[in-house]
Coordinates of C-alpha atoms and ligand atoms in Angstrom, one line a residue:
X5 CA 45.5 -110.6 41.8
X6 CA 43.0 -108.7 39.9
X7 CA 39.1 -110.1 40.4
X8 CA 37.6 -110.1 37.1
X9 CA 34.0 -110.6 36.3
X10 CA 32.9 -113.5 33.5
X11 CA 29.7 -115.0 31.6
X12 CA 30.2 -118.0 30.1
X13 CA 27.2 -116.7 27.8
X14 CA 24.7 -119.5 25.6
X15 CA 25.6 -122.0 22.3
X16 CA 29.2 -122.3 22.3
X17 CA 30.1 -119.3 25.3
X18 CA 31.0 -121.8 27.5
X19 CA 33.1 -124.2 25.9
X20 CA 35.1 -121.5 24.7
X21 CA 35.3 -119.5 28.0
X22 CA 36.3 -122.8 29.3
X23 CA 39.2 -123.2 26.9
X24 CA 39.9 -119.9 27.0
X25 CA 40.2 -120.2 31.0
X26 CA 41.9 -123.3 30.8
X27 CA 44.9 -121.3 29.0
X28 CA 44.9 -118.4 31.6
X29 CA 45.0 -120.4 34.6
X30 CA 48.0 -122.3 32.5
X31 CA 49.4 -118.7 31.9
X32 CA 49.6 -117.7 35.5
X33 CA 47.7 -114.6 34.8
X34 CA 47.1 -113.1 38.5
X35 CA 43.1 -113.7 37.7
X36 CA 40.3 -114.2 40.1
X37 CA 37.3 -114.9 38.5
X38 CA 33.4 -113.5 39.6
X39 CA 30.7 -115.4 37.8
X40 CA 27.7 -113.8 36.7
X41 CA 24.5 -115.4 34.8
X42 CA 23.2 -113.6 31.2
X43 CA 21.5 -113.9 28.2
X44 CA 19.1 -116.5 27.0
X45 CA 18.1 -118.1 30.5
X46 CA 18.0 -114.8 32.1
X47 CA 15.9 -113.4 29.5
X48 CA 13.6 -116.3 28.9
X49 CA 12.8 -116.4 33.0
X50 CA 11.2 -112.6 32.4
X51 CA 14.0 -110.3 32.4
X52 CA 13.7 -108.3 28.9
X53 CA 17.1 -107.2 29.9
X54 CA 19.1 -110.8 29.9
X55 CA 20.6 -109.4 33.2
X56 CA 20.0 -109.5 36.5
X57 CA 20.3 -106.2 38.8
X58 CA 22.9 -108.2 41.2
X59 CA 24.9 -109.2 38.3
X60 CA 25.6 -105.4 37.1
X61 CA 26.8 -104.9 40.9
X62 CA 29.4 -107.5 40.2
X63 CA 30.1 -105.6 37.2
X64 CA 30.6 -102.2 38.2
X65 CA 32.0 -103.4 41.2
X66 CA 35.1 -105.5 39.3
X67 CA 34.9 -103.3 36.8
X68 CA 36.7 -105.2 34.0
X69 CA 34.6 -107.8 32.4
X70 CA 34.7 -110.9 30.4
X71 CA 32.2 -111.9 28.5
X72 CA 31.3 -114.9 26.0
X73 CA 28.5 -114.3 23.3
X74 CA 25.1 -114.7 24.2
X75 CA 22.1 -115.8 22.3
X76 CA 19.2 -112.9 22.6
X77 CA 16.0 -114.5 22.3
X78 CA 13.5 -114.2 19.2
X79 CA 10.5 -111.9 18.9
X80 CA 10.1 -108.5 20.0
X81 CA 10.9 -107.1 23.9
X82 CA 14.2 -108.5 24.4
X83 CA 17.0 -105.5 24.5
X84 CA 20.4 -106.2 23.1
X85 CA 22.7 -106.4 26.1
X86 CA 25.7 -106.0 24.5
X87 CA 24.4 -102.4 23.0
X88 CA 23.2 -101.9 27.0
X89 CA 26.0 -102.8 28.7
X90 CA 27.9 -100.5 26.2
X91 CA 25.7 -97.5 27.4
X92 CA 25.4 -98.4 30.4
X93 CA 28.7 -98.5 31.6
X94 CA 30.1 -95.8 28.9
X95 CA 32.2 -98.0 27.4
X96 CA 32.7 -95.5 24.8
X97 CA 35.4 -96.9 22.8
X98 CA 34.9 -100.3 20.5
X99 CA 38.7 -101.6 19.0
X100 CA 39.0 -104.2 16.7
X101 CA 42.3 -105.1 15.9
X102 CA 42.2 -107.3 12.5
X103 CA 45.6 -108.9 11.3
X104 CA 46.0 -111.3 8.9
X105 CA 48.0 -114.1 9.8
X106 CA 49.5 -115.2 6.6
X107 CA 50.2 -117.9 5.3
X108 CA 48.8 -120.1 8.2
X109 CA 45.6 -118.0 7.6
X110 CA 44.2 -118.2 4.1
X111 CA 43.1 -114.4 3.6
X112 CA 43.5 -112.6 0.1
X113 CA 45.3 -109.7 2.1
X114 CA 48.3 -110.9 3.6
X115 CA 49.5 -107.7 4.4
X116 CA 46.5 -106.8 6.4
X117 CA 46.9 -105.0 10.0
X118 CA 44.2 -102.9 10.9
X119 CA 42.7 -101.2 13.8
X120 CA 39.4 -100.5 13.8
X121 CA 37.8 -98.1 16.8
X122 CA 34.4 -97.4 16.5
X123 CA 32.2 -95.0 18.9
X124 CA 30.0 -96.9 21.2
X125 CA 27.1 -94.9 22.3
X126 CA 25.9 -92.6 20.1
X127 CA 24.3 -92.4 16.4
X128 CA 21.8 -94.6 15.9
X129 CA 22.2 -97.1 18.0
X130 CA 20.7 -94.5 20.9
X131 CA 17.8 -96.5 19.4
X132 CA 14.8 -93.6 19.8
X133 CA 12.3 -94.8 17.2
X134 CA 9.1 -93.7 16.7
X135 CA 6.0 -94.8 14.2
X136 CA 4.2 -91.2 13.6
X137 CA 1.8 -92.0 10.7
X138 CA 0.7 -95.2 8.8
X139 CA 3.3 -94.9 6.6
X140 CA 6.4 -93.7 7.8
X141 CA 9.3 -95.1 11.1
X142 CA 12.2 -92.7 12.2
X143 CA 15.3 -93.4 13.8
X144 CA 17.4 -90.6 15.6
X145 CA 20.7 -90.5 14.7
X146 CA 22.3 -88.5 17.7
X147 CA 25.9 -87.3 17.7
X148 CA 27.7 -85.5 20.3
X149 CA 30.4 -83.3 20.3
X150 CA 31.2 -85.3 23.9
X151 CA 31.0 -88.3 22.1
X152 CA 32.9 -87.2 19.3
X153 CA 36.0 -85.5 20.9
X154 CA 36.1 -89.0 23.4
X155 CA 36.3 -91.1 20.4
X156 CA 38.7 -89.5 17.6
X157 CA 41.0 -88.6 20.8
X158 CA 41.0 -91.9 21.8
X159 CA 41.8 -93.5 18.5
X160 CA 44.9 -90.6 18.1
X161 CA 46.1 -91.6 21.6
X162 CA 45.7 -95.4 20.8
X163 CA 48.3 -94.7 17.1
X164 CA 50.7 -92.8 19.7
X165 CA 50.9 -95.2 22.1
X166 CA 50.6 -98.3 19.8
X167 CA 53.5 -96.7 17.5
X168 CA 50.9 -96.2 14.5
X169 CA 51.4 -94.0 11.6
X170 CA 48.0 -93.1 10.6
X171 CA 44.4 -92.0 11.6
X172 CA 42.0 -92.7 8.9
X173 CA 38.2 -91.5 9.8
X174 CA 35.4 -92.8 7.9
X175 CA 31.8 -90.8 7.6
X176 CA 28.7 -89.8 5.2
X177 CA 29.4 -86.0 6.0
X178 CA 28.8 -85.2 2.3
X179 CA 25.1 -86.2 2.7
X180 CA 24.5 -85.8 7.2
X181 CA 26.4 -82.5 7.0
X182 CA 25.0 -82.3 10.5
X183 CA 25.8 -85.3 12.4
X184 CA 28.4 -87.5 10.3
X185 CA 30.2 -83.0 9.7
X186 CA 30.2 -82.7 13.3
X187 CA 32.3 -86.3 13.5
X188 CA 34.6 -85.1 10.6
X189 CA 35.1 -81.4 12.0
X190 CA 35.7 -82.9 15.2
X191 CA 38.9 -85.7 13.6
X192 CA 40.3 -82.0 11.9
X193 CA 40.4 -80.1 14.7
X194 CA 42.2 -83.0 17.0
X195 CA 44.3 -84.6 14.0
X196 CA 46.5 -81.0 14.4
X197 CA 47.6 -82.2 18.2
X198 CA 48.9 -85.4 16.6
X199 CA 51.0 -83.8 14.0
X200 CA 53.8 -87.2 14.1
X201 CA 50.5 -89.0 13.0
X202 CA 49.1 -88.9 9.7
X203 CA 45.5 -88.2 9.1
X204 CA 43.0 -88.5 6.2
X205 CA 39.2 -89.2 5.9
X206 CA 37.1 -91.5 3.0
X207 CA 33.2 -90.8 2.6
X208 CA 32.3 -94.7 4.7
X209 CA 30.7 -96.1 1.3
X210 CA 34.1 -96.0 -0.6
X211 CA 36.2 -96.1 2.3
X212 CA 34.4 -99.5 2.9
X213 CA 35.7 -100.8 -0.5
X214 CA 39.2 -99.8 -0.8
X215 CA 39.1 -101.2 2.9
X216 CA 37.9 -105.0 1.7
X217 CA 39.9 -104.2 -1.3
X218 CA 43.3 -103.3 -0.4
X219 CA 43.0 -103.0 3.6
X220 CA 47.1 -102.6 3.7
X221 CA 46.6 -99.1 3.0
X222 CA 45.0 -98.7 6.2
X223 CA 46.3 -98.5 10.3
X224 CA 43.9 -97.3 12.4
X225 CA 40.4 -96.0 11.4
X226 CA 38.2 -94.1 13.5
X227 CA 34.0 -94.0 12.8
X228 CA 30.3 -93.9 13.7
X229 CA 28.9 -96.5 15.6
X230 CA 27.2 -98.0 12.8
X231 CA 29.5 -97.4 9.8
X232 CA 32.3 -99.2 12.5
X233 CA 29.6 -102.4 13.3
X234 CA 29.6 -102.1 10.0
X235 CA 33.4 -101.9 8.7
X236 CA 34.6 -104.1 11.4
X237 CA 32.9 -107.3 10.4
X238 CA 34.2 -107.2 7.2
X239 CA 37.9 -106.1 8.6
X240 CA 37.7 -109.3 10.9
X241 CA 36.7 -111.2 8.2
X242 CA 39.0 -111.0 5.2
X243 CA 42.0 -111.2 7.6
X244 CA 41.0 -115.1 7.4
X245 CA 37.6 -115.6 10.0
X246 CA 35.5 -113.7 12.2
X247 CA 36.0 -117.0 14.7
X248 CA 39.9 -114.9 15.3
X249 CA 39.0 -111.9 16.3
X250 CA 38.2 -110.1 19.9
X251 CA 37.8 -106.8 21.1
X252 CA 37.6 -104.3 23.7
X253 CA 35.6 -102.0 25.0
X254 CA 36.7 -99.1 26.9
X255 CA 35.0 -97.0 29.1
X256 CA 36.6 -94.1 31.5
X257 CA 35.9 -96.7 34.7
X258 CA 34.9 -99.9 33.5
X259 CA 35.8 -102.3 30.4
X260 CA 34.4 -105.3 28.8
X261 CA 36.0 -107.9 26.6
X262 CA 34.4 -110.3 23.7
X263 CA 34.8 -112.4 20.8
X264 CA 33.5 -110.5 17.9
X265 CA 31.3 -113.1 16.9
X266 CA 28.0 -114.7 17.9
X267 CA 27.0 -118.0 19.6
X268 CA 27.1 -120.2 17.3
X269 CA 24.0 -122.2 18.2
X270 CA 24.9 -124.7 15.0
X271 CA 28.3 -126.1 16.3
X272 CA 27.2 -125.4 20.1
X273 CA 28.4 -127.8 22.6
X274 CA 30.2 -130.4 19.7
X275 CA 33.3 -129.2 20.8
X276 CA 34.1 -127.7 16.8
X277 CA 34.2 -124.2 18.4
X278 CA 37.5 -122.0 17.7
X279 CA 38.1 -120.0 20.8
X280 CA 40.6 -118.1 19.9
X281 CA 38.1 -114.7 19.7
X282 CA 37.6 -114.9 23.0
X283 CA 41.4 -115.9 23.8
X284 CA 42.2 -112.5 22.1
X285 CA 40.1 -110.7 23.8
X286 CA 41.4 -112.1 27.4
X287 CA 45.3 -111.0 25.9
X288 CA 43.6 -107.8 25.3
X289 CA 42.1 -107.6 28.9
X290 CA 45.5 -109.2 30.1
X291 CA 47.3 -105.9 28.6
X292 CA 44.6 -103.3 29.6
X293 CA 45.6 -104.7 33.5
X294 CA 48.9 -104.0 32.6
X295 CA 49.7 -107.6 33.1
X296 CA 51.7 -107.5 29.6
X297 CA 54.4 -110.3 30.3
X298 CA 51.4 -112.9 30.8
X299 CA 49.5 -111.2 27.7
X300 CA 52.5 -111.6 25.5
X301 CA 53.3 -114.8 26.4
X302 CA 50.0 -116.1 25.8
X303 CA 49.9 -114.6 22.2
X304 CA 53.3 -115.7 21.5
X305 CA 51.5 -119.5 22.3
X306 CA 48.6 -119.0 19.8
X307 CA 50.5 -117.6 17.0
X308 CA 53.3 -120.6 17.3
X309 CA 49.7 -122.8 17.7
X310 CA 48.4 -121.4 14.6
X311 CA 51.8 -121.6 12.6
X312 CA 52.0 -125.3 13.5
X313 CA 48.9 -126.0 11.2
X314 CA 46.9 -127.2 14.6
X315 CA 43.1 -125.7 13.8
X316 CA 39.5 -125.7 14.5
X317 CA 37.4 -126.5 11.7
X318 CA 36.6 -122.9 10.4
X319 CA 40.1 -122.5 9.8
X320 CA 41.1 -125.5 8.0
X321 CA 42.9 -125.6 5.4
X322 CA 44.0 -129.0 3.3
X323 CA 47.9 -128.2 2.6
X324 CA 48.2 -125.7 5.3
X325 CA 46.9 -126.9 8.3
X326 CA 48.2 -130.2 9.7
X327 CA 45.6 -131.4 12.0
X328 CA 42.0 -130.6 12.8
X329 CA 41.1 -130.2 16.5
X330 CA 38.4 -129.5 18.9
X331 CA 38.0 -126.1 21.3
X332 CA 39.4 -128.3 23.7
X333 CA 42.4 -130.0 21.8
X334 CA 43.5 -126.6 20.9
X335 CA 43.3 -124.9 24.4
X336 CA 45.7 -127.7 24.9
X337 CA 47.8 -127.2 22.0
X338 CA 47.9 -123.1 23.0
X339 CA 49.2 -124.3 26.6
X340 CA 51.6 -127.0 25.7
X341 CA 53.0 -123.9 23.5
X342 CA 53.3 -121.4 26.6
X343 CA 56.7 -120.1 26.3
X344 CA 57.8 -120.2 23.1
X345 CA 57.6 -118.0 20.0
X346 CA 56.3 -117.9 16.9
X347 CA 58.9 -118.5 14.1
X348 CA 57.4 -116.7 11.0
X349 CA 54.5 -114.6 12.2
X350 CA 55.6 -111.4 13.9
X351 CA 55.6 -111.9 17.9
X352 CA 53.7 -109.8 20.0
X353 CA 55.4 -107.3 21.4
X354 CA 54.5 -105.6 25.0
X355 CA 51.4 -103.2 24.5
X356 CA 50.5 -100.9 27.1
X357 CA 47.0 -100.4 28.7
X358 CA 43.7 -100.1 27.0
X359 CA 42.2 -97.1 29.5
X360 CA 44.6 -94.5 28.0
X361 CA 44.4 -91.7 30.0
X362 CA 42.5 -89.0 28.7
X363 CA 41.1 -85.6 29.5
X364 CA 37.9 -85.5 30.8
X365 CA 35.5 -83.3 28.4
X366 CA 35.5 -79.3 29.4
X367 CA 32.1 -78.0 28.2
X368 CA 33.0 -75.1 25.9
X369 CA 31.7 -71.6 25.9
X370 CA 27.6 -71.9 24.9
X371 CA 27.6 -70.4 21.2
X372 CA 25.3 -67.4 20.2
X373 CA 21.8 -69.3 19.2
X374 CA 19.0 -68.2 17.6
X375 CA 15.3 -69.8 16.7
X376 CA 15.0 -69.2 12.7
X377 CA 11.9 -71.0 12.1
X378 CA 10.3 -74.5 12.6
X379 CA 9.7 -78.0 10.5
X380 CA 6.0 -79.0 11.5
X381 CA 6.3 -82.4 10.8
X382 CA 2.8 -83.6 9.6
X383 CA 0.2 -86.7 9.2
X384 CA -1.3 -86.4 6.0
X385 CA -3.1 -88.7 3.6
X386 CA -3.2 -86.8 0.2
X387 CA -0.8 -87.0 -2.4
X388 CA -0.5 -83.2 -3.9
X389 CA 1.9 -81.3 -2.0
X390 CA -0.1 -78.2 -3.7
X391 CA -3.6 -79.4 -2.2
X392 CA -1.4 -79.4 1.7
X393 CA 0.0 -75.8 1.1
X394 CA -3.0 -74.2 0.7
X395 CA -4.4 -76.0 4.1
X396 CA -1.2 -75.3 5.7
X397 CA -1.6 -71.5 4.6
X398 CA -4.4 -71.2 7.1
X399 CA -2.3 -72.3 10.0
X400 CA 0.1 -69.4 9.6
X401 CA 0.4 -67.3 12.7
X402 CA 1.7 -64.1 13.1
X403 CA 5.4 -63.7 11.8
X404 CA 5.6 -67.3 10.9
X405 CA 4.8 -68.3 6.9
X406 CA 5.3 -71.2 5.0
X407 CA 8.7 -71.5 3.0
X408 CA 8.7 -75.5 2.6
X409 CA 7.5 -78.8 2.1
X410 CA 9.6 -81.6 1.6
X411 CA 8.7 -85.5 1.4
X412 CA 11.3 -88.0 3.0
X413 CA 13.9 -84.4 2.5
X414 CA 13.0 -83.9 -1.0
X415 CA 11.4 -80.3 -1.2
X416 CA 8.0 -81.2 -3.1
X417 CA 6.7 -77.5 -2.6
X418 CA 7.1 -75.1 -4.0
X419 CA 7.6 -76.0 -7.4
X420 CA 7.9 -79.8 -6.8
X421 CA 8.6 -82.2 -9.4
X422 CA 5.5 -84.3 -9.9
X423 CA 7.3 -87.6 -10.3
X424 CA 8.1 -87.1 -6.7
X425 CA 7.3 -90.0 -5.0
X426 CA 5.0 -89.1 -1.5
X427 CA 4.6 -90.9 1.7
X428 CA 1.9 -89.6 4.1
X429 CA 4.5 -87.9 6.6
X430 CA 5.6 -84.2 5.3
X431 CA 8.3 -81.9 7.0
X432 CA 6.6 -78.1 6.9
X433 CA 9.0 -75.5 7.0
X434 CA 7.5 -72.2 8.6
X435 CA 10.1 -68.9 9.0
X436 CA 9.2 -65.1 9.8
X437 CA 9.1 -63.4 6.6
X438 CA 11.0 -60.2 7.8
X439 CA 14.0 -61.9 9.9
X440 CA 12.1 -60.5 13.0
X441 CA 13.2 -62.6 16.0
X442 CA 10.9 -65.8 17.2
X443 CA 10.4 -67.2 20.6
X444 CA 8.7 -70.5 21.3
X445 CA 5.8 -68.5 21.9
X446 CA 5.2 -68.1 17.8
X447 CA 5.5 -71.5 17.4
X448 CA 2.4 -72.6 19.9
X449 CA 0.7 -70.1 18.5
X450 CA 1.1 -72.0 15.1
X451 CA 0.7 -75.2 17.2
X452 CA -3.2 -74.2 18.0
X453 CA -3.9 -72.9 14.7
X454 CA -3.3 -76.1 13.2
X455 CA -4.9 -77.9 16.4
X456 CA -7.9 -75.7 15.0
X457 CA -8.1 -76.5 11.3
X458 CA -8.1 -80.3 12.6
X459 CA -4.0 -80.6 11.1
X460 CA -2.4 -83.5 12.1
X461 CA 1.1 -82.2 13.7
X462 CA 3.6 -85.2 14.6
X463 CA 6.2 -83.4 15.9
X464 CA 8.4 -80.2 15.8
X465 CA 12.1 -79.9 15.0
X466 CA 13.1 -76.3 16.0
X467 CA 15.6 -74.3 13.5
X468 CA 18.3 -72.3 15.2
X469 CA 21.6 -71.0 14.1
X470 CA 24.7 -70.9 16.1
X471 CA 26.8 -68.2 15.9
X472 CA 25.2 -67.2 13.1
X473 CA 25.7 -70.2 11.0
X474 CA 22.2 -71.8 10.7
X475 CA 22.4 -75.5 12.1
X476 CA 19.7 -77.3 10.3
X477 CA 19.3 -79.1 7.2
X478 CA 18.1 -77.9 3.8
X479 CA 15.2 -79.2 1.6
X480 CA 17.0 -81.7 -1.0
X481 CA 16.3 -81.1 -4.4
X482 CA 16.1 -77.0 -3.1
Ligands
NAD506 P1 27.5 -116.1 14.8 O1 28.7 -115.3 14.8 O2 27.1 -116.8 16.1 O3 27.7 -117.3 13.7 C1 27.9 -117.0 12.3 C2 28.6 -118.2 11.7 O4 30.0 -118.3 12.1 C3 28.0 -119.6 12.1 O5 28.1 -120.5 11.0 C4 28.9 -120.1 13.2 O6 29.0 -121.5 13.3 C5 30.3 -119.5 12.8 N1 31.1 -119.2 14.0 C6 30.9 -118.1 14.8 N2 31.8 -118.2 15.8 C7 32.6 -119.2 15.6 C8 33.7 -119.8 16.3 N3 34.2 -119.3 17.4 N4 34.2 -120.9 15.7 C9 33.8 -121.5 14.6 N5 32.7 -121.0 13.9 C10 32.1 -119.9 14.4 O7 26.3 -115.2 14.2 P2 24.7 -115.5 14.1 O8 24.5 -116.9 13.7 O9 24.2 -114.4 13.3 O10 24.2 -115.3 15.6 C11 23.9 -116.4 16.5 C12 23.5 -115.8 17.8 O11 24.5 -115.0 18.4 C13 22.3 -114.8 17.8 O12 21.4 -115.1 18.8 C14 22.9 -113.4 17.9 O13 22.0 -112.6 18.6 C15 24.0 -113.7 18.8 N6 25.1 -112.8 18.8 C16 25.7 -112.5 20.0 C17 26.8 -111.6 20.0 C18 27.4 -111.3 21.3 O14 27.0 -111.8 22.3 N7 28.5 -110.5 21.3 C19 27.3 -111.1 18.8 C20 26.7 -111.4 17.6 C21 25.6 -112.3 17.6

């Protein structure tokens, strides 16, 4: 018996953990259930979180988790608790499988089977903003090498063990040579450890198209948190409707389980739900516990359900489908099908475990760094980039001189175009004339001199190389 935790979650979470249930206990999956409370009532009773501290015990404790969408409250203060519970828990790895399930299905892409395994935790969605002038918001995008080696190892052990022939990893390293080049360097170097797997990479923008455009050229794709939010919405939905699709999210000690989509709030609780996200999502729990007969039997149920024409509403089709049901009439439908096989659609076949066993990250040998300079980030209300140089000259201290201006990363001094359009928040790029070497110490001395001339500094982004190769970016446009 494996104890499980669940949240039935708000709009339609708990008819369709009910169904979903209902077709488990049916199964005989060895499942004990924990309940826990989230989302709307918890946040709406004070808790910005949406969870109580006593429910994450029962988490961590059962460690694999199942868990119906939730509604997160309007206005501002309320944290997303799936992007927490993500963090939280380093449930590092997001996949997505997205099949079409043609004919039954009406998709334009019959021929669609897709895995999509997006990273978790990191880029953007660390979710460090900051308002530093009138004008201008930022947004860190962090990536780690951590992060990155977990990920794109993950996604080459997943095509092993799933039988797959190809990696494909989508990024924007052509523009954030820094970040989205670490994530591409990263796929290279551990693509040649998989040589029985084929590798490629698209830039994400064009890779997104031929994706919704001919998605049969693609097995399992590997990306950035938000490019793979992103990808695998659209994935999920042109394989027929996102109301199919679950997915699983796999940490090193704990995993959590979801229908990809929301809670519905407009059909909540008029029994027009289509469960079968969740439903997917329990076979995919059911195979990460190793409990694969149960897993496949159940899948086996809901493909013959699906080939029969029985569907929810989203999934009608006049011609195809031969009769529209509830949540509930199709949970019975799925369990009055327990034990046989689909006749046209492929059956599922035995997949192994979710956790795949991988090697925990070895910190590698600290590189050779050194400080080449600094971007004084600054609050300024003018609009001649000119006018700022010559104020920014006096600031200058010791070794350090000014080499840069640039506006939203396009260099505006010196010799900016004047067309350049100029927000009120400029990056100043100060470096030692002579290559002499710079210590923190410099750079507070240029700290005071601006603090002194009444300059508005927002922040500081230190420029080092590593190994000699400098790690920072360049002034666009220089
Ligand atoms: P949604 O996915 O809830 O609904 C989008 C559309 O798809 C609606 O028309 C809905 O009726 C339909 N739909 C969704 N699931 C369906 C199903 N199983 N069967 C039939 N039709 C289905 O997205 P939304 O409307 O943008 O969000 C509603 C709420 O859900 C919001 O509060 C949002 O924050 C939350 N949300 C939660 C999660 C989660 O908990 N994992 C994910 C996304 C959105």
């Amino acid at each position: 018996m494996h104890k499980i935790t669940i949240a039935k979650g708000d709009g339609i979470g708990p008819e369709i953990m009910e169904a979903t249930l209902d077709i488990l206990r049916s199964a005989g999956a060895p499942l004990a259930f924990e309940e826990i409370e989230i989302g709307e009532k918890v946040y709406l009773s004070g808790n910005t979180s949406g969870i109580s501290t006593e429910a994450w015990d029962t988490i961590r404790h059962n460690k694999v988790f199942l868990k119906a969408p939730i509604t997160t409250p309007q206005g501002g203060g309320y944290k997303s608790l799936n992007v927490t519970t993500r963090k939280m828990l380093g449930l590092y790895s997001n996949v997505r499988p997205c099949r079409s399930l043609h004919p039954f299905i009406a998709t334009r892409h019959p021929g669609m089977d897709v895995v999509i395994i997006r990273e978790n935790e990191e880029d953007l969605y660390a979710g460090i903003e900051h308002q530093q002038t009138d004008e201008v918001v930022q947004c860190l995008k962090l990536i780690s090498r951590p992060g990155c080696e977990k990920i794109v190892r993950y996604a080459f052990e997943y095509a092993r063990q799933q039988g797959r022939k190809k990696v494909t990893c989508f990024t924007k390293d052509n523009i954030m040579k820094q970040t989205d080049g670490l994530f591409r360097k990263v796929f290279n170097e551990i693509a040649t450890e998989y040589p029985e797997i084929a590798s490629e990479h698209w830039i994400i923008d064009i890779g997104a198209a031929k994706l919704a455009d001919t998605p049969e050229t693609f097995d399992v794709i590997v990306t950035p948190n938000l490019y793979g939010d992103v990808v695998s919405d659209i994935a999920a939905q042109i394989t027929g409707s996102v109301g199919l699709a679950g997915s699983a999210n796999i940490g090193e000690e704990c995993a959590m389980f979801e229908a990809i989509h929301g809670s519905a709030p407009d059909i909540a609780g008029k029994d027009l739900a289509n469960p079968s996200g969740l439903l997917q999502a329990a076979v995919m729990m059911l195979n990460h516990l190793g409990e694969t007969a149960v897993a496949e039997q159940i899948q086996n149920a809901w493909l013959r359900t699906l080939e029969e024409g029985i569907h929810t509403a989203d999934i009608y089709r006049e011609g195809v489908s031969t009769l529209k049901v509830g949540t509930r009439a199709f949970a019975e439908a799925v369990i009055h099908n327990l034990g046989k096989k689909p006749e046209q659609l492929k059956p599922a076949a035995s997949a192994g475990s979710l956790m795949l066993n991988l090697p925990r990250y070895q910190r590698k040998q600290p590189a050779q760094k050194k400080l080449e300079g600094v971007d004084v980030f600054i609050h300024w209300a003018g609009y001649d980039a000119n006018e700022l140089a010559e104020k920014l000259h006096r600031m200058e201290a010791g070794k350090l001189r000014l080499t840069m201006i640039t506006n939203r990363g396009i260099k505006v001094w010196p010799n900016g175009f004047k067309e350049t359009f100029c927000t009120d928040h400029w990056r100043c790029r100060f470096q030692p004339t002579d290559g002499e070497q710079l210590s923190n110490k410099h750079i507070l001395e240029l700290l005071a001199h601006a603090v002194q001339d009444d300059i508005d500094t927002i922040k500081t982004e230190n420029l080092y190389s590593f190994d000699g190769r400098p790690a920072y970016s360049l002034g666009q446009g220089q």
